[in-house]
Amino acid sequence: MPGSITVSLPDGSSRSLAQGSSTLDLAAAIGSRLAAAAVAAEVDGALRDLTAPLTDGQSVRIVTSDSDEGRHVLRHSTAHVMAQAVLRLFPGAKFTIGPAIEDGFYYDFELPGGRTFTEADLEAVAGEMRAIVAADQPFVRAEVGVDEALRMFADQPYKCEIIERVTSGAADGSDAGEVSGGGAVSVYRNSDAFVDLCRGPHVPATGRLGHFALMKVAGAYWRGNERGPMLQRIYGTAWESKKALDAHLHRLEEAEKRDHRRLATEMDLLSFPAELGGGLAVWHPKGAIVRKLMEDYSRRRHQDGGYQFVYTPHLANGRLFETSGHLDFYRDGMYPAMEMDNGTYYPKPMNCPMHCLIFRERQRSYRELPLRLFELGTVYRYERAGTLHGLLRIRGFTQDDSHIYCTEEQLTDEIESLLDFVVSVLRAFGFEDFGFNLSTRDPDKSVGSDGIWERATSALREAMERHGVGYAVKEGDAAFYGPKIDIDVRDAIGRKWQLSTIQCDFNLPERFGLEYVASDNTRRRPIMLHRALFGSVERFFGVLLEHYGGSFPAWLAPVQARVLGVTSEHDAYAESVRDALVAAGFRADWVAADEQLGKRIRSAKMERLPYVLVVGADDVRDGTVGVNPRGGEVVRGVPVGRFIDDLRAETAGTSVA
RNA sequence: GCCGGGUUAGCUCAGCGGUAGAGCAACCGCCUUGUAAGCGGUAGGCCGUGGGUUCAAUCCCCACACCCGGCUCCA
């Protein structure tokens, strides 16, 4: 065909199209459904607008709105629509950046006169956005010179700053999504009234959008700099269909139902009394029993793992934290000093310095290494008021903290066995999906020589590689004294939580002058591993509560079984069954038949009890119970002894009953 | 710490410049019940704390505490 071009498709086939055809034409030629779902194109590996003309020989993949990439484009385009709406409604507003993010997008603005957004403004903005969508404005790309771009955005100082930074090569990641760089700047024009700096791609026209919701307003610092201007941010979400949007909103509702703060109140587990102060929790009996079970399990595993238990005080002389370096690096995050007659004392923010003192208290032999000290150590950190978040960010918390002192030869083996240990303990709490991250040195926030850091980092790397686990690298994310492996888990609804940490430290042993006597009778410096599995017991409890949605497995449930008589005739038997369960080491109770059976069962279900045992005349006669398990089928006529055996089997290995 | 929004009964939440309401829970009766809400009644609140404006403040203003959503930070 004269004047035609041929492009290839991902399945290996190729298509001929008229000169000047775009991916949109290609999609239409393949099918109208595809054309409707298409939002962008990947041409020779680069994302482009659907409307960009294709040239002969290119390979093209059509990006549809139901893919991650497609949703990213939808969200970015919706962010532009929101910016246009805000600029229309708030004349004089300055707009800054508005990227797509996981599940949505945001855009940051500076409103005239320091005005701020209210929830009511969101309604108005959303309404204006719907009008822009209805107008089906095309997204028209243009490349302009820097000077022209600066003229175009003459009244938009933030845009000018972005243009200048990009063209001067000072751009960081946050600019990369906005402009293409190089000699030209790309812009997208939606109408005569709205043009935004942007690398793209975008959907062909605003009519492709519309399944969005504006979620919340928030303050945000320009470029994340807390000394910079405070901008006004609007968060939104956008999806390819109403169905997908509704599903997302439904997921948010479900996540909210699992919120550990809500469940903690509902289930009477713990509370944060205002009188106590922010970020400090009190544990109620039902929360405390779950916590105790977690801690007991942890202690047993550590005992089996060759750890020795230690206890250390909550306060220490400031000299200790000068030696360790904590005062230098984290003074602002520590509770303020208490002046006492023989010095300045601080609540401890970490246990490691005290464990170093235990190590140093007498001469150590290589025969003692690896020496593994373990403590459930409560620490206090002054978290800034705005950062507190239920149990997940708290000012007083307990670390399942261990410090392992070993020789350099033992290091890699020790780390590798720790990887197993961590995963094995986390599995007991129902986590199946683990991720590993290696955090490396930040030269501005660390102590010690390059050589030491290199040895520590390669030990961690080698252990993971030998162990065959994949890992991501987080540059500059290490602790000040050494690099670390952080382990995250995925919970029941797919969220990631960073829990465990294994940190390699050549520095504190040096700072504390730790030594052991080696087999050749020389004195050597041990290496120290810091590690925590739960991290913070409080935080882990919060994560666990959300993971299980409050429905703790039988070994952790505050009450494992409740016995209910059908009528008050059977209350005495119900009580005797409860006694038998308690005698067998289980946590059980019974409730008198003052309400109808259905009501009492409902109450027990609302409390998320693993087992409800209903007993009536048949059961009194036969010594049985009717077993109503959480999420299972009722089984009548189960002998009490068999229920006890079954529950024992179910909780074996985890229960310490 | 910064921006915004909150704080009303044990819980979830209405309400309003003239000192308050619902549902659930609690308590008391009646009902005697076989697997997720029986009926009736009673009680319960210095409307977060302290100032201010007002004849009058739970309501309007200010400060503080705490909470929520973000930002920043997180050994």
XYZ file of C-alpha atoms (C1' of nucleotides) in Angstrom:
732
model
C 0.000 0.000 0.000
C 1.618 3.252 -1.074
C 2.037 5.889 1.625
C 1.483 3.377 4.365
C 3.460 2.391 7.414
C 3.781 -0.938 9.175
C 4.039 -1.314 12.931
C 4.469 -4.430 14.999
C 2.374 -5.493 17.954
C 3.333 -7.319 21.158
C 1.951 -10.644 19.921
C 4.446 -10.548 17.026
C 1.890 -9.609 14.382
C 2.111 -6.425 12.373
C -0.357 -3.945 10.951
C -0.282 -1.584 8.033
C -1.704 1.868 8.559
C -2.017 5.030 6.516
C 0.807 7.558 6.824
C 0.298 9.773 9.808
C -1.830 7.302 11.706
C -1.700 7.372 15.462
C -2.032 4.611 18.029
C -5.628 5.673 18.410
C -6.179 4.822 14.723
C -4.388 1.535 15.270
C -6.607 0.676 18.199
C -9.717 1.579 16.249
C -8.566 -0.640 13.394
C -8.215 -3.556 15.811
C -11.523 -3.059 17.532
C -13.830 -0.426 18.942
C -13.712 -1.868 22.454
C -9.939 -1.614 22.438
C -10.101 1.944 21.130
C -12.440 2.872 23.948
C -10.224 1.310 26.599
C -6.953 2.697 25.224
C -5.409 5.558 27.187
C -1.806 5.661 26.003
C 0.716 3.876 23.847
C 4.059 2.309 24.460
C 6.071 2.983 21.311
C 9.479 1.345 21.094
C 9.463 1.029 24.857
C 8.500 4.608 25.686
C 5.093 5.788 26.854
C 3.464 8.188 24.409
C 0.156 9.847 23.746
C -2.378 7.843 21.775
C -2.659 10.703 19.349
C 1.059 10.852 18.543
C 1.694 9.846 14.913
C 3.418 6.528 14.368
C 6.260 5.934 11.966
C 7.115 2.925 9.912
C 8.728 0.020 11.742
C 7.833 1.008 15.269
C 6.658 -1.561 17.755
C 3.537 -0.504 19.565
C 1.757 -1.710 22.652
C -1.614 -0.229 23.462
C -1.961 0.698 27.131
C -5.510 0.209 28.342
C -7.196 1.867 31.267
C -7.512 -1.330 33.261
C -3.748 -1.832 33.587
C -1.502 -0.282 36.216
C 0.148 1.895 33.581
C -3.221 2.862 32.162
C -4.583 3.862 35.544
C -1.442 5.866 36.131
C -2.198 7.852 32.972
C -5.857 8.276 33.975
C -4.824 9.556 37.368
C -2.259 11.943 36.057
C -4.759 13.310 33.559
C -7.371 13.632 36.280
C -4.859 15.602 38.347
C -4.612 18.069 35.443
C -8.383 18.352 35.344
C -8.395 19.058 39.057
C -5.753 21.750 38.649
C -7.794 23.380 35.925
C -10.886 23.274 38.145
C -9.028 24.797 41.096
C -7.552 27.551 38.936
C -11.008 28.355 37.608
C -12.597 28.460 41.045
C -9.756 30.248 42.830
C -8.437 32.987 40.576
C -4.864 33.802 41.463
C -4.102 30.313 42.762
C -0.617 29.032 42.022
C -0.271 25.405 41.036
C 2.817 23.320 41.655
C 3.015 19.585 41.044
C 0.376 16.913 40.697
C 1.556 13.357 40.175
C -0.253 10.062 40.043
C 0.363 7.987 43.154
C -0.705 4.545 44.288
C -4.497 4.347 43.905
C -4.844 8.002 42.972
C -3.246 11.368 42.560
C -2.767 14.701 44.249
C -2.083 18.249 43.258
C -0.481 20.953 45.418
C -1.604 24.578 45.265
C -0.897 27.885 46.877
C -4.132 29.793 47.234
C -4.288 33.579 47.113
C -4.112 35.354 50.419
C -3.048 32.220 52.244
C -6.547 30.785 51.891
C -6.909 27.101 52.667
C -9.206 24.435 51.262
C -12.132 23.187 53.277
C -14.104 19.989 52.820
C -16.852 22.069 51.203
C -14.372 23.289 48.586
C -13.860 19.687 47.523
C -17.494 19.469 46.432
C -17.128 22.585 44.344
C -13.851 21.406 42.812
C -15.346 18.013 41.983
C -18.328 19.723 40.363
C -16.064 21.873 38.224
C -14.074 18.787 37.283
C -17.229 17.059 36.103
C -17.965 20.054 33.885
C -14.458 19.807 32.387
C -14.953 16.095 31.778
C -18.323 16.789 30.142
C -16.681 19.359 27.863
C -14.412 16.612 26.535
C -11.445 18.957 26.184
C -8.569 17.484 24.191
C -5.137 17.171 25.803
C -2.853 18.805 23.248
C 0.876 18.323 23.610
C 3.379 20.942 22.548
C 7.107 21.353 22.940
C 8.287 24.854 23.574
C 11.622 26.495 24.245
C 12.623 27.376 27.756
C 12.137 31.101 27.222
C 8.691 30.603 25.817
C 7.798 28.272 28.650
C 8.915 30.854 31.195
C 6.725 33.445 29.444
C 3.808 31.030 29.342
C 4.012 30.503 33.098
C 5.099 34.025 33.967
C 2.468 34.297 36.702
C 3.190 30.812 38.049
C 6.363 31.020 40.131
C 6.409 27.335 41.064
C 6.202 26.294 37.430
C 9.034 28.674 36.590
C 11.100 27.176 39.382
C 10.506 23.683 37.975
C 11.465 24.813 34.459
C 14.623 26.433 35.732
C 15.616 23.471 37.828
C 15.039 21.022 35.022
C 16.921 23.045 32.470
C 19.782 23.680 34.865
C 20.078 19.955 35.476
C 19.210 20.256 39.136
C 16.036 18.232 38.792
C 15.324 15.459 41.221
C 12.750 12.704 41.050
C 9.835 14.953 41.825
C 10.421 17.000 38.706
C 10.983 14.072 36.414
C 7.281 13.332 36.149
C 6.494 16.871 35.197
C 8.710 17.800 32.315
C 10.881 16.080 29.786
C 14.070 18.062 30.224
C 16.564 18.601 27.466
C 16.435 21.782 25.442
C 12.661 21.825 25.166
C 9.898 21.762 27.705
C 6.699 19.861 27.015
C 3.340 21.260 27.921
C -0.211 20.014 27.657
C -2.979 22.405 26.776
C -6.570 21.527 27.586
C -8.270 24.727 26.618
C -7.318 28.293 25.948
C -7.507 28.856 29.656
C -5.436 25.963 30.944
C -2.002 24.698 30.132
C 0.278 22.687 32.390
C 3.888 21.739 32.295
C 4.036 17.999 31.835
C 5.972 15.145 30.356
C 2.840 13.100 29.712
C 1.418 10.997 28.330
C -2.213 11.896 28.784
C -5.520 10.528 27.639
C -6.678 12.058 24.342
C -9.412 14.118 25.939
C -11.010 14.783 29.317
C -14.122 12.861 28.260
C -12.109 9.690 28.897
C -12.060 10.534 32.582
C -14.799 10.810 35.138
C -14.616 7.898 37.589
C -12.881 9.865 40.283
C -13.451 11.021 43.833
C -11.708 13.744 45.791
C -10.678 12.219 49.077
C -9.102 14.733 51.394
C -7.284 18.009 51.789
C -3.939 18.273 53.494
C -1.051 20.604 53.981
C 2.198 19.722 52.286
C 5.542 21.449 52.170
C 6.841 22.651 48.835
C 9.459 20.101 47.812
C 8.952 18.383 51.136
C 11.033 20.999 52.881
C 9.648 21.814 56.293
C 11.230 25.255 56.178
C 9.671 25.934 52.783
C 6.172 27.221 52.022
C 3.195 25.168 53.174
C 0.998 24.314 50.214
C -2.551 23.045 50.044
C -2.867 19.525 48.709
C -5.958 17.748 47.449
C -5.844 13.964 47.237
C -8.088 12.131 44.811
C -8.571 8.691 43.397
C -9.473 7.790 39.819
C -10.348 4.542 38.095
C -11.227 3.166 34.712
C -14.858 2.502 35.569
C -17.484 3.216 38.142
C -17.237 -0.394 39.183
C -13.503 -0.131 39.830
C -13.963 3.147 41.708
C -16.699 1.663 43.877
C -14.571 -1.401 44.555
C -11.729 0.854 45.682
C -13.993 2.857 47.983
C -15.312 -0.416 49.352
C -11.757 -1.605 50.061
C -11.117 1.597 51.973
C -14.211 0.967 54.060
C -13.071 -2.554 54.773
C -9.628 -1.325 55.769
C -11.259 1.200 58.072
C -13.192 -1.569 59.786
C -9.856 -3.226 60.540
C -8.308 -0.075 61.928
C -6.507 -1.196 65.060
C -7.552 1.908 66.975
C -11.200 1.186 66.282
C -10.836 -2.529 67.054
C -8.859 -1.810 70.214
C -11.781 0.260 71.512
C -14.499 -2.095 70.285
C -12.784 -5.145 71.728
C -11.711 -3.408 74.952
C -8.040 -4.209 74.347
C -6.300 -0.964 75.211
C -6.749 2.792 75.225
C -4.888 6.087 75.030
C -6.281 8.186 77.889
C -5.783 11.881 77.194
C -4.746 12.399 80.811
C -1.827 10.073 80.210
C -0.472 12.164 77.372
C -0.137 11.589 73.652
C 1.369 8.398 72.320
C 1.116 6.465 75.575
C -1.166 3.449 75.909
C -2.694 1.500 78.773
C -3.435 -2.157 78.179
C -6.784 -3.514 79.333
C -7.066 -7.151 80.481
C -8.130 -8.497 77.080
C -5.367 -6.699 75.234
C -2.850 -7.580 77.894
C -3.541 -11.309 77.624
C -2.942 -11.241 73.870
C 0.229 -9.259 74.368
C 1.385 -11.655 77.057
C 0.800 -14.616 74.741
C 2.843 -12.901 72.035
C 5.626 -12.160 74.478
C 5.567 -15.659 75.978
C 5.821 -17.140 72.513
C 8.694 -14.827 71.680
C 10.530 -15.728 74.886
C 10.132 -19.428 74.229
C 11.479 -19.106 70.708
C 14.418 -17.056 71.923
C 15.161 -19.544 74.640
C 15.145 -22.335 72.045
C 17.325 -20.179 69.812
C 20.192 -19.901 72.281
C 19.467 -16.408 73.583
C 20.054 -15.352 77.164
C 17.556 -13.065 78.843
C 18.610 -9.785 80.394
C 16.891 -6.795 81.975
C 18.067 -3.202 81.919
C 16.683 -0.008 83.482
C 14.573 2.679 81.844
C 16.956 5.515 82.680
C 20.595 6.060 82.118
C 23.230 8.664 82.734
C 23.726 10.861 79.678
C 27.366 9.755 79.440
C 26.140 6.385 78.224
C 24.346 7.977 75.277
C 27.326 10.179 74.558
C 29.447 7.069 74.310
C 26.920 5.333 72.074
C 26.406 8.393 69.894
C 22.650 8.558 70.428
C 22.830 12.009 71.965
C 24.707 13.268 68.952
C 22.321 11.840 66.421
C 18.954 11.698 68.146
C 18.933 14.238 70.937
C 15.762 15.791 69.461
C 14.058 12.437 69.498
C 14.946 11.704 73.116
C 12.979 12.776 76.149
C 14.650 15.730 77.792
C 17.304 15.396 80.421
C 16.569 14.985 84.106
C 19.131 16.652 86.324
C 19.983 14.450 89.266
C 22.547 14.846 92.012
C 25.255 12.845 90.316
C 24.604 13.674 86.688
C 22.169 14.140 83.846
C 19.817 11.260 83.155
C 17.671 10.372 80.151
C 14.885 7.856 79.554
C 16.475 5.307 77.257
C 15.609 5.475 73.553
C 17.459 2.208 72.842
C 18.602 -0.865 74.723
C 21.840 -1.508 72.878
C 24.177 0.654 74.987
C 23.095 -1.178 78.119
C 23.625 -4.561 76.516
C 27.115 -3.410 75.583
C 27.729 -2.682 79.261
C 26.678 -6.218 80.146
C 29.102 -7.583 77.587
C 31.909 -5.415 78.917
C 31.286 -6.211 82.567
C 33.812 -9.025 82.559
C 36.376 -10.533 80.275
C 34.830 -12.494 77.393
C 36.252 -15.514 75.632
C 35.778 -16.458 71.997
C 34.208 -19.620 73.404
C 31.202 -17.552 74.525
C 30.537 -16.200 71.056
C 28.106 -15.736 69.515
C 26.743 -14.249 72.714
C 23.053 -13.509 72.233
C 21.375 -11.173 74.731
C 17.620 -10.739 74.592
C 15.333 -8.300 76.322
C 11.779 -7.109 75.985
C 13.037 -3.616 76.640
C 10.729 -0.646 77.001
C 12.080 2.539 75.462
C 10.830 6.116 75.207
C 11.224 8.315 72.201
C 9.934 11.816 71.842
C 7.963 11.548 68.615
C 6.708 14.871 67.317
C 3.069 15.464 68.158
C 1.809 15.341 64.596
C 3.405 11.985 63.883
C 1.656 9.902 66.523
C -0.603 7.229 65.117
C -2.298 4.753 67.439
C -0.013 1.847 68.259
C 1.888 2.245 65.035
C 3.676 5.398 66.134
C 3.896 5.730 69.862
C 6.170 7.370 72.420
C 6.642 4.528 74.879
C 7.084 1.057 73.469
C 8.735 -2.268 74.028
C 11.282 -3.736 71.677
C 11.891 -7.465 71.373
C 15.459 -6.442 71.251
C 18.487 -8.603 70.886
C 22.174 -7.922 70.508
C 24.406 -10.638 69.229
C 28.143 -10.339 69.762
C 30.170 -12.494 67.417
C 33.471 -12.794 65.602
C 33.905 -11.574 62.076
C 34.152 -15.204 60.902
C 30.795 -16.002 62.489
C 29.050 -12.970 61.083
C 27.611 -14.205 57.821
C 26.418 -17.510 59.279
C 24.803 -15.687 62.139
C 22.956 -13.302 59.828
C 21.849 -16.142 57.644
C 20.427 -18.100 60.560
C 18.716 -14.923 61.750
C 16.905 -14.674 58.426
C 15.420 -18.122 59.080
C 14.614 -17.286 62.666
C 12.783 -14.087 61.753
C 10.700 -15.693 59.049
C 9.866 -18.680 61.205
C 8.607 -16.494 64.071
C 6.618 -14.220 61.772
C 4.985 -17.238 60.136
C 3.612 -18.273 63.519
C 1.646 -15.037 63.467
C 0.040 -15.807 60.136
C 2.293 -13.873 57.782
C 3.265 -15.641 54.577
C 4.686 -13.031 52.253
C 8.017 -11.420 53.123
C 10.151 -8.742 51.534
C 13.796 -7.943 52.276
C 15.437 -4.542 52.011
C 19.097 -3.677 52.410
C 19.652 -0.168 53.742
C 23.044 1.350 53.063
C 25.067 4.160 54.546
C 24.130 7.813 54.536
C 27.544 9.521 54.736
C 26.006 12.605 56.357
C 24.359 10.686 59.161
C 26.746 8.000 60.259
C 29.827 7.153 62.249
C 32.752 4.866 61.435
C 35.218 4.315 58.639
C 34.440 3.386 55.045
C 36.161 0.029 55.472
C 33.992 -0.926 58.412
C 30.829 0.010 56.552
C 31.926 -1.923 53.512
C 32.555 -5.085 55.546
C 29.238 -4.768 57.360
C 27.255 -4.149 54.186
C 28.813 -7.016 52.302
C 28.179 -9.390 55.216
C 24.473 -8.582 55.051
C 24.454 -8.867 51.284
C 26.329 -12.145 51.293
C 24.006 -13.668 53.904
C 20.942 -12.829 51.819
C 22.523 -14.046 48.627
C 23.668 -17.275 50.216
C 20.219 -17.669 51.652
C 18.691 -17.130 48.250
C 16.336 -14.320 49.146
C 15.760 -11.468 46.753
C 16.121 -7.996 48.162
C 15.783 -4.340 47.312
C 18.434 -1.761 48.178
C 17.554 1.459 49.965
C 20.461 3.799 49.549
C 21.276 5.920 52.570
C 18.596 4.375 54.785
C 20.932 2.751 57.309
C 21.125 3.453 61.039
C 23.931 5.790 62.045
C 26.023 2.906 63.384
C 25.569 0.405 60.581
C 23.701 -0.995 57.572
C 20.621 -3.140 58.031
C 18.210 -5.603 56.521
C 14.590 -4.626 57.063
C 11.957 -7.283 56.591
C 8.427 -6.386 55.623
C 5.329 -8.548 55.519
C 2.144 -8.382 53.516
C -1.041 -8.597 55.574
C -4.363 -10.295 54.864
C -5.555 -7.428 52.676
C -2.282 -6.932 50.868
C -0.772 -4.022 52.760
C 2.945 -3.979 53.480
C 4.288 -3.442 56.972
C 7.921 -3.062 57.858
C 8.476 -5.139 60.984
C 11.772 -6.853 61.575
C 15.258 -5.497 61.337
C 18.744 -7.004 61.385
C 21.480 -4.421 61.761
C 25.180 -4.982 61.450
C 27.299 -2.812 63.698
C 31.085 -2.510 63.885
C 30.836 0.893 65.540
C 29.273 0.479 68.953
C 31.742 -2.283 69.913
C 34.476 0.205 69.103
C 32.835 3.077 70.950
C 32.363 0.878 74.007
C 35.779 -0.706 73.669
C 34.360 -4.231 73.607
C 36.861 -7.062 73.416
C 37.092 -10.803 73.681
C 40.060 -13.094 74.071
C 40.587 -15.083 70.891
C 41.909 -18.637 70.653
C 45.412 -17.290 69.958
C 45.211 -15.330 73.212
C 44.981 -11.979 71.438
C 42.319 -9.438 72.230
C 39.853 -8.836 69.447
C 36.851 -6.676 68.895
C 33.500 -8.440 68.485
C 30.937 -7.435 65.893
C 27.484 -6.633 67.085
C 24.181 -7.484 65.433
C 21.096 -5.593 66.506
C 17.886 -7.318 65.693
C 14.197 -7.128 66.515
C 11.484 -9.339 65.075
C 8.322 -7.626 66.203
C 10.247 -4.385 66.196
C 7.953 -2.815 68.736
C 5.586 -5.156 70.563
C 2.948 -2.420 70.507
C 3.281 -1.772 66.821
C 3.355 -5.488 66.025
C 0.200 -5.930 68.055
C -1.445 -3.168 66.022
C -0.378 -4.741 62.749
C -1.547 -8.152 63.937
C -4.900 -6.725 64.973
C -5.386 -5.271 61.499
C -4.042 -8.406 59.815
C -6.587 -10.586 61.569
C -9.292 -7.914 61.535
C -9.672 -8.566 65.270
C -10.382 -12.270 64.716
C -7.334 -13.626 66.504
C -6.513 -17.281 65.902
C -7.462 -19.584 68.764
C -4.015 -19.542 70.354
C -4.080 -15.743 70.700
C -7.784 -15.006 71.255
C -8.476 -13.327 74.610
C -11.413 -15.706 75.084
C -11.112 -18.937 73.142
C -14.544 -20.414 73.840
C -17.814 -19.286 75.383
C -20.323 -21.761 76.720
C -24.034 -20.945 76.412
C -26.898 -22.947 77.890
C -29.965 -23.135 75.700
C -32.129 -22.225 78.698
C -31.303 -21.463 82.293
C -31.942 -25.161 82.969
C -28.591 -25.803 81.346
C -26.597 -23.004 82.967
C -25.080 -25.259 85.611
C -23.827 -27.640 82.964
C -22.554 -24.713 80.874
C -20.591 -23.522 83.859
C -19.137 -26.999 84.429
C -18.030 -27.174 80.790
C -16.372 -23.790 81.208
C -14.594 -25.145 84.317
C -13.385 -28.177 82.386
C -11.966 -25.929 79.657
C -10.234 -23.669 82.157
C -8.843 -26.730 83.970
C -7.438 -27.876 80.637
C -5.597 -24.560 80.362
C -7.895 -22.682 78.012
C -9.439 -19.254 78.236
C -13.182 -19.854 78.406
C -16.233 -18.242 79.926
C -19.972 -18.793 80.024
C -22.964 -16.486 79.897
C -26.212 -17.159 81.771
C -29.364 -17.689 79.697
C -30.864 -14.284 80.469
C -31.232 -13.454 76.825
C -32.416 -15.522 73.931
C -29.862 -17.958 72.570
C -29.678 -16.197 69.205
C -28.857 -12.932 70.917
C -26.106 -14.480 73.000
C -24.609 -16.206 69.978
C -24.692 -12.950 68.076
C -22.898 -11.168 70.905
C -20.198 -13.846 70.977
C -19.801 -13.586 67.200
C -19.517 -9.819 67.412
C -16.747 -10.345 69.943
C -15.037 -12.563 67.337
C -14.675 -15.559 69.653
C -13.140 -18.594 67.938
C -15.670 -20.998 69.468
C -19.194 -20.769 70.825
C -20.334 -23.902 72.608
C -24.089 -24.325 72.928
C -25.341 -26.843 75.436
C -28.930 -28.100 75.834
C -30.743 -31.063 77.308
C -29.070 -33.583 74.970
C -25.649 -32.301 75.918
C -26.359 -32.408 79.652
C -27.430 -36.031 79.238
C -24.514 -37.067 76.981
C -21.664 -34.913 78.265
C -21.354 -33.159 74.922
C -21.362 -29.662 73.440
C -22.628 -28.133 70.216
C -19.595 -26.511 68.596
C -20.157 -23.300 66.650
C -16.784 -22.284 65.270
C -16.042 -18.827 63.906
C -16.498 -19.019 60.167
C -17.448 -22.697 60.160
C -20.352 -25.089 60.413
C -22.099 -26.041 63.639
C -21.401 -29.559 64.863
C -23.759 -30.965 67.498
C -23.024 -33.644 70.054
C -19.254 -33.300 70.377
C -17.961 -34.897 73.625
C -16.333 -32.290 75.860
C -13.090 -34.286 75.972
C -12.904 -34.390 72.210
C -13.438 -30.637 71.906
C -10.609 -30.120 74.388
C -8.333 -32.441 72.415
C -9.187 -30.671 69.169
C -8.548 -27.230 70.629
C -5.287 -28.449 72.110
C -4.234 -29.756 68.715
C -5.240 -26.515 67.046
C -3.166 -24.422 69.431
C -0.230 -26.819 69.772
C 3.187 -25.350 69.127
C 1.995 -21.836 69.660
C -0.078 -21.992 72.811
C 1.977 -22.007 75.974
C -0.963 -23.346 77.967
C 6.808 20.860 64.719
C 3.624 22.582 60.151
C -1.483 22.714 57.353
C -6.615 21.339 57.757
C -10.650 18.979 60.477
C -12.474 17.269 65.107
C -13.714 16.444 70.766
C -21.690 15.903 72.887
C -23.946 9.292 77.386
C -19.555 3.315 77.933
C -19.608 2.989 72.046
C -21.340 5.123 67.168
C -23.330 9.668 66.082
C -27.635 13.832 65.668
C -28.400 18.745 67.456
C -28.617 24.063 68.749
C -27.044 31.671 71.186
C -32.153 30.367 75.876
C -27.794 24.510 79.957
C -29.502 18.334 75.293
C -31.315 13.639 71.769
C -31.189 8.538 68.953
C -29.371 3.524 68.272
C -26.350 -0.053 70.589
C -24.245 -1.258 75.408
C -25.369 -1.156 80.942
C -29.036 -1.986 84.909
C -34.171 -3.918 86.414
C -38.438 -6.801 85.216
C -41.165 -10.247 82.006
C -39.985 -14.163 78.430
C -37.095 -20.068 79.059
C -35.042 -19.734 74.354
C -30.984 -25.502 69.835
C -27.257 -21.676 66.663
C -26.179 -13.914 64.438
C -30.691 -8.790 67.364
C -37.849 -11.282 72.065
C -40.741 -7.369 74.923
C -41.098 -3.469 78.512
C -38.850 -0.196 81.905
C -34.705 2.500 84.450
C -30.398 4.975 84.771
C -26.576 7.580 82.436
C -23.802 13.880 79.935
C -20.141 20.651 84.024
C -21.560 19.073 75.620
C -12.430 18.080 76.227
C -9.989 22.095 79.735
C -9.254 27.347 80.786
C -10.225 32.286 79.432
C -13.206 35.967 76.558
C -17.757 38.160 73.938
C -23.050 38.197 75.479
C -28.759 39.547 79.515
C -27.672 34.366 78.319
C -22.374 30.009 75.500
C -22.473 23.076 74.448
C -23.079 26.549 70.145
C -19.344 32.632 68.626
C -13.817 34.130 69.608
C -8.808 32.909 71.824
C -5.429 29.594 74.198
C -4.250 24.692 75.767
C -4.808 19.238 75.830
C -6.037 15.087 73.113
C -7.766 12.742 68.504
C -8.202 12.326 62.960
C -6.123 13.192 57.755
C -1.739 14.793 55.432
C 3.473 17.062 55.353
C 8.159 16.574 57.732
C 10.649 13.055 60.852
C 11.371 7.823 62.481
C 17.980 4.994 66.084
